[in-house]
CSV table of C-alpha atoms in Angstrom, one decimal:
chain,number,residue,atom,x,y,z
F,775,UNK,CA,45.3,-140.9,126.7
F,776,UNK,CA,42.0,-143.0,125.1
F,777,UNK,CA,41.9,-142.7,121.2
F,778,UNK,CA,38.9,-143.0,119.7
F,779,UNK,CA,37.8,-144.0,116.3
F,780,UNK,CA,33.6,-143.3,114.5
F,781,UNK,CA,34.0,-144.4,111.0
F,782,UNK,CA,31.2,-146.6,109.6
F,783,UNK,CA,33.2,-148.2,106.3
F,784,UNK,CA,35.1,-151.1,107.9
F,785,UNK,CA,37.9,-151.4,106.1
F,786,UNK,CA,38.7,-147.8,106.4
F,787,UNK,CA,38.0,-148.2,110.2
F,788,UNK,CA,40.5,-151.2,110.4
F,789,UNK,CA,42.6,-149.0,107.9
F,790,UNK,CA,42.9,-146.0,110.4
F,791,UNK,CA,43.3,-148.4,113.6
F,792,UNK,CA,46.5,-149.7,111.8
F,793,UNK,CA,48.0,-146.8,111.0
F,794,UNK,CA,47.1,-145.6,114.4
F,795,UNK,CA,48.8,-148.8,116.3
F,796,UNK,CA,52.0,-148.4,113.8
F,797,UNK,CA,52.3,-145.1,114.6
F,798,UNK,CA,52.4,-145.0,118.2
F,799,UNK,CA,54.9,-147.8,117.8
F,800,UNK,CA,56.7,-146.1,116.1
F,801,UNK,CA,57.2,-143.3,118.2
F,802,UNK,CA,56.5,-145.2,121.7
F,803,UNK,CA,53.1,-142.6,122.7
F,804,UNK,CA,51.5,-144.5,125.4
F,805,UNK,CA,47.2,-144.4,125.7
F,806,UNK,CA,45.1,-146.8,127.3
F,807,UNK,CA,42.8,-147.4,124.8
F,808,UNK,CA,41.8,-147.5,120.8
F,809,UNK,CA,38.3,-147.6,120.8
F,810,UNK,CA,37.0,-148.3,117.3
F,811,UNK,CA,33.1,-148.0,116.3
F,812,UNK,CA,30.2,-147.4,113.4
F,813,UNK,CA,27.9,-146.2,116.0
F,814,UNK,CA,28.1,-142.5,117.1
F,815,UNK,CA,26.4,-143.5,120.4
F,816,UNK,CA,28.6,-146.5,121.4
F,817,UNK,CA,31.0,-143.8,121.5
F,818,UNK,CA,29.8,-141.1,123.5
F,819,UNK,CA,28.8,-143.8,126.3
F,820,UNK,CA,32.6,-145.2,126.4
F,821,UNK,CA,33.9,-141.0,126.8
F,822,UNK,CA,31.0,-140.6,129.5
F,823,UNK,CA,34.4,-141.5,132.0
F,824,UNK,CA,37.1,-140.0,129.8
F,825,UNK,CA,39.7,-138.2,131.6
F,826,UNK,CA,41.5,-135.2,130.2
F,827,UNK,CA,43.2,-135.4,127.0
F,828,UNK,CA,42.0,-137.8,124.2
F,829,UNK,CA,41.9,-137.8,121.0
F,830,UNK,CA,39.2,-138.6,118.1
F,831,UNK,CA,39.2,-139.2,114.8
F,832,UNK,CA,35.4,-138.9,113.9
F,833,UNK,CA,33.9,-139.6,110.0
F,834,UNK,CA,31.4,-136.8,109.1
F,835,UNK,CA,28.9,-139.1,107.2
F,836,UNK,CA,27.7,-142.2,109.0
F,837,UNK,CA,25.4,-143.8,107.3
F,838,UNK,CA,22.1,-145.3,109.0
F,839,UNK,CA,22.6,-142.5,111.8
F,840,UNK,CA,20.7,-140.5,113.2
F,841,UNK,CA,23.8,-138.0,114.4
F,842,UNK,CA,26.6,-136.8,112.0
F,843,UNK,CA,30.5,-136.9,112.8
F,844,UNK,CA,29.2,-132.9,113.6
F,845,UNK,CA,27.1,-133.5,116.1
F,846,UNK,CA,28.9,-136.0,117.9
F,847,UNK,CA,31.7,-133.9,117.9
F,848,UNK,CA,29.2,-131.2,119.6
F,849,UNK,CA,28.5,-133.9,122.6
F,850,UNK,CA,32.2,-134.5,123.2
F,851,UNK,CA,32.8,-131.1,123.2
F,852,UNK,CA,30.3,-130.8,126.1
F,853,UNK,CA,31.7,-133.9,127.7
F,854,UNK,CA,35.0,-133.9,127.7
F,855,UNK,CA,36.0,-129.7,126.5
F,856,UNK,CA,39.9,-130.7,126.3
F,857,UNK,CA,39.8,-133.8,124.1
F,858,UNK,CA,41.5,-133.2,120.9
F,859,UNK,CA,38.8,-134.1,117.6
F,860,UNK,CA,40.4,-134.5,114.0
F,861,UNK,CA,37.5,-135.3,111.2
F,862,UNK,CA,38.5,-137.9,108.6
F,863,UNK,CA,35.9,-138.1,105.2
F,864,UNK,CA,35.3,-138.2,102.0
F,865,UNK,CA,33.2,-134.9,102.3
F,866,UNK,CA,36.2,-132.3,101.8
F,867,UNK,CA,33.4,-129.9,100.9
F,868,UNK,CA,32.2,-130.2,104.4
F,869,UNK,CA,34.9,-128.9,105.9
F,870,UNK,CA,33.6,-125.0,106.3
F,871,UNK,CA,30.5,-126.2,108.0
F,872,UNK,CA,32.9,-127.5,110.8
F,873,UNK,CA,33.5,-124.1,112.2
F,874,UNK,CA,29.7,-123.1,112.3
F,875,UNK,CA,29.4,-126.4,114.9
F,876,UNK,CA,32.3,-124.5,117.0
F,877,UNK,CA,34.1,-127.9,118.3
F,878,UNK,CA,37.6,-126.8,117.7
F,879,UNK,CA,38.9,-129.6,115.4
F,880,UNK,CA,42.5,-129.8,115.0
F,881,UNK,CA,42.0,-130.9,111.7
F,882,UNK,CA,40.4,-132.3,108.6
F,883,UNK,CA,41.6,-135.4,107.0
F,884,UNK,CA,41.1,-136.6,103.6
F,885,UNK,CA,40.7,-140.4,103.0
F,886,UNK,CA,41.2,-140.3,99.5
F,887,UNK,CA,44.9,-138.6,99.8
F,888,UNK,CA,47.5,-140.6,98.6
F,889,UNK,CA,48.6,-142.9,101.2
F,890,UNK,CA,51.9,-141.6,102.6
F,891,UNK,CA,50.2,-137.9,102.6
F,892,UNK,CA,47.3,-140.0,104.8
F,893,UNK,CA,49.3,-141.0,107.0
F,894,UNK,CA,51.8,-137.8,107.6
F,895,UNK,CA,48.8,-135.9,108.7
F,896,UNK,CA,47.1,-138.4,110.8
F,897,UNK,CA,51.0,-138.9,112.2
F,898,UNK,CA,51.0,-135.4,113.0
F,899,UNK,CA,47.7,-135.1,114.4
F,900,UNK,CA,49.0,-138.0,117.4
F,901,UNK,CA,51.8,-136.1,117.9
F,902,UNK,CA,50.1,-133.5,118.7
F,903,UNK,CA,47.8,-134.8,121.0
F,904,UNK,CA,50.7,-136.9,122.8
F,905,UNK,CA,52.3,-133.3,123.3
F,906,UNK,CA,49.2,-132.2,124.7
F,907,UNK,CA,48.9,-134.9,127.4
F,908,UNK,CA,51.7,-133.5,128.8
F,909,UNK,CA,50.8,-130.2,129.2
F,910,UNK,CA,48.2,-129.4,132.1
F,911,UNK,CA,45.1,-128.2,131.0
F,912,UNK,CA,44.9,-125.4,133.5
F,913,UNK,CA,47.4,-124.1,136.6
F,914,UNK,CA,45.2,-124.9,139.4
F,915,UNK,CA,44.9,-128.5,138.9
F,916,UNK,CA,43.9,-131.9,140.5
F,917,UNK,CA,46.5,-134.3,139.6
F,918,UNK,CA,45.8,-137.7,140.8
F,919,UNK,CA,48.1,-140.6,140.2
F,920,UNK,CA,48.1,-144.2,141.4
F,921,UNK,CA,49.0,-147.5,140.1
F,922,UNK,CA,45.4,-147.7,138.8
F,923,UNK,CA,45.1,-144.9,137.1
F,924,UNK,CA,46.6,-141.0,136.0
F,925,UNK,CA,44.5,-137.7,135.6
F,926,UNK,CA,44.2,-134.2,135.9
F,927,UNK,CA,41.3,-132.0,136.0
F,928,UNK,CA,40.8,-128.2,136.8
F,929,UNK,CA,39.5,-128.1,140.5
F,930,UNK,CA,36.9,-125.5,139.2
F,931,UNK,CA,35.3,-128.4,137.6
F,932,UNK,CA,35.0,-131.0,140.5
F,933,UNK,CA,31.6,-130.8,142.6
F,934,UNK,CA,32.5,-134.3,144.2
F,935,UNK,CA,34.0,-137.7,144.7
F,936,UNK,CA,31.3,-140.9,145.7
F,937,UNK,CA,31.9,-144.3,146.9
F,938,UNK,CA,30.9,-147.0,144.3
F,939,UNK,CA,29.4,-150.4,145.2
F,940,UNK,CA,32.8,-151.8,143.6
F,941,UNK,CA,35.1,-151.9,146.1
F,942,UNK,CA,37.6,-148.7,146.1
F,943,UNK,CA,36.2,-147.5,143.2
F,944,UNK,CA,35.4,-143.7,143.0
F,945,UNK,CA,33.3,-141.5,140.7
F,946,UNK,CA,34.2,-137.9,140.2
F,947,UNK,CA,31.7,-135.7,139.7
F,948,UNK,CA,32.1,-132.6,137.3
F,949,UNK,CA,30.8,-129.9,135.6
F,950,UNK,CA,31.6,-131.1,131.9
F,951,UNK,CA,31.9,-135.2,132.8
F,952,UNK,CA,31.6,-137.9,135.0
F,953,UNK,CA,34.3,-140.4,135.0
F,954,UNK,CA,35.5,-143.6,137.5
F,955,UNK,CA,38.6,-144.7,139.1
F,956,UNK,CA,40.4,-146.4,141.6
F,957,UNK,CA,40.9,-144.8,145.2
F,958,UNK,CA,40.3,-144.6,148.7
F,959,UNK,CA,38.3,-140.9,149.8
F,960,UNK,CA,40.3,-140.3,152.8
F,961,UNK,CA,43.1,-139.8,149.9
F,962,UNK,CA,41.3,-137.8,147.6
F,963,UNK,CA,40.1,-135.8,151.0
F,964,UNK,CA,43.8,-135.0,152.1
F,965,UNK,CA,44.8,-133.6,148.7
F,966,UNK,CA,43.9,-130.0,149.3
F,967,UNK,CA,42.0,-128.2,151.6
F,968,UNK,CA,39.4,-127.5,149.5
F,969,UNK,CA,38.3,-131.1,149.6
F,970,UNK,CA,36.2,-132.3,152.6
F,971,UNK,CA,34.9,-135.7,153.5
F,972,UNK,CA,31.6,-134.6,154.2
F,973,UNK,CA,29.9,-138.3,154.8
F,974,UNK,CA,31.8,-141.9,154.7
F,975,UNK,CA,30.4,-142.0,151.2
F,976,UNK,CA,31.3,-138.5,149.7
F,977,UNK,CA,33.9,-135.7,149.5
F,978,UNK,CA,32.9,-132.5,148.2
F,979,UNK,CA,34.8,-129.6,147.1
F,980,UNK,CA,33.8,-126.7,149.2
F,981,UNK,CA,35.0,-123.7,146.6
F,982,UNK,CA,31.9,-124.7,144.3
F,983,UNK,CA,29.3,-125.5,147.3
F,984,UNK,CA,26.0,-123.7,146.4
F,985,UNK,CA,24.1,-124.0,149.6
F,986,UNK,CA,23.7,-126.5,152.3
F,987,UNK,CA,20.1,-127.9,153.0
F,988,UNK,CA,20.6,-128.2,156.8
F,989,UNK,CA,16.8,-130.0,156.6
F,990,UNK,CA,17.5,-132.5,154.2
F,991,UNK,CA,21.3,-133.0,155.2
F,992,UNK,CA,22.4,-132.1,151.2
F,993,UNK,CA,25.3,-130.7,149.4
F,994,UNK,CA,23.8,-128.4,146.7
F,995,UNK,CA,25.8,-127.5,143.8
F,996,UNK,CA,24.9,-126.0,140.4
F,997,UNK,CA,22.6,-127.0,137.6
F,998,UNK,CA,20.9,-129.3,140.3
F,999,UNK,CA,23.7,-131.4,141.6
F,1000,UNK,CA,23.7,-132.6,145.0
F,1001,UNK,CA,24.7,-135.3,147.2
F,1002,UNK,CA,25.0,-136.1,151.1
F,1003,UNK,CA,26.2,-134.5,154.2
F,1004,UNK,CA,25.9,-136.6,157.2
F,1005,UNK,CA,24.4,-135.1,160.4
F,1006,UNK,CA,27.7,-135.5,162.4
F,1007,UNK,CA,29.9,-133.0,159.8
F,1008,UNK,CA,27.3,-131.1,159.0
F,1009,UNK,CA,28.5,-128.0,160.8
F,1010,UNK,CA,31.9,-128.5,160.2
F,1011,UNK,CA,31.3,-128.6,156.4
F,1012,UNK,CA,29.6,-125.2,156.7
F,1013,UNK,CA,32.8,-123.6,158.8
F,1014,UNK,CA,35.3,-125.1,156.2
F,1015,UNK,CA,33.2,-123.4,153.3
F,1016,UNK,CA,32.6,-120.4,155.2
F,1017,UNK,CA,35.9,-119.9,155.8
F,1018,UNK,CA,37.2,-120.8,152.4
F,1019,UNK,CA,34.7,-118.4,150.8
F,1020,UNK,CA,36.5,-115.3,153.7
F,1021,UNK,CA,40.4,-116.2,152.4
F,1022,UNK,CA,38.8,-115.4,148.9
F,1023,UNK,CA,36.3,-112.9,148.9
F,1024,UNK,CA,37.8,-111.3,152.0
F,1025,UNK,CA,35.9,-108.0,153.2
């Protein structure tokens, strides 16, 4: 789990990322990393590769800014649709405009509430979202686990896995995000059947396959996503798609 933190007064940025830290000491919740910023799009570029599961704590107001806590809350919705947001403000007379922006907030936080009250809610809120790591986020899951890294994502999300120029590093491809990690293909390709190694620098996964543009030697999927197929597995790709698509749909 990442946590992230948008608040644009620094002391009640360094306020929350205290309480934060002593928290999660204090009841031994693991993440990665506490990522703590005024700018709403330093942010959204450091979730572009978040995995399932995080959490934000997002200020409504930020001054200077061109987005509100609202909207940014909008563009991690449509990056990363599991992450858990909790708003923290002054505003407390915002808080009905929250559900016309439909981002599912678990909750909204008042800085001005007497410090132990503060802290209970924004101690409940980690909890939470610990609890939530746990769960999966679907039953038909990719779950990938190394000593690099530890994810799980919906296989109705993934269109594919590419080689980086970094050595054994991989970016997945999905739907909702994009996000990197550590791995060798011919691992990722012998995790289900429904993921083929379609070139030496892709694996695809053939349930969401659009088409095949035999001419160009491309992997279409949808909303324009696309990558390789190499002359050599060309057919092949096609047979294993075809006959996925039969065990399915069958006549």
């Amino acid at each position: 789990m990442n946590i992230f933190i948008l608040e644009d007064n620094l002391i009640q940025q360094q306020r929350l990322e205290r309480i934060v830290k002593e928290l999660c000491l204090k009841h031994q919740i693991r993440y990665r990393n506490l990522f703590s910023t005024a700018k709403p799009d330093h942010l959204l570029a450091q979730i572009e590769n978040a995995a399932d599961h995080q959490l934000y704590f997002l200020d409504l107001e930020i001054k200077n800014e061109k987005h509100t806590g609202l909207e940014v809350a909008q563009e991690i919705r449509r990056t990363d649709p599991y992450g858990t947001i909790v708003f923290v403000t002054t505003h407390s007379e915002l808080a009905p405009k929250t559900f016309a922006y439909r981002v599912a907030a678990l909750d909204f936080i008042e800085k001005d509430l007497p410090e132990d009250e503060f802290i209970h809610k924004v101690e409940a809120c980690l909890l939470l979202a610990d609890e939530r790591r746990t769960v999966p986020i679907s039953t038909d899951l990719f779950s990938f686990e190394n000593k690099y890294t530890s994810f799980q994502i919906p296989f109705s999300e993934i269109l594919y896995f590419e080689t980086m120029e970094i050595a054994h590093k991989i970016r997945l491809i999905a739907k909702s995000k994009t996000f990197e990690f550590y791995a060798e293909l011919n691992e990722i390709a012998g995790y289900d059947e429904r993921l083929f190694r379609c070139h030496r620098a892709f694996v695809v996964n053939l349930a969401n396959i659009r088409s095949i543009d035999k001419k160009n030697r491309l992997v279409l999927f949808a909303h324009g996503a696309r990558c390789s197929v190499s002359r050599r597995l060309q057919k092949e790709t096609i047979e294993k798609m075809e006959s996925l698509r039969q065990r399915e749909f069958p006549d």
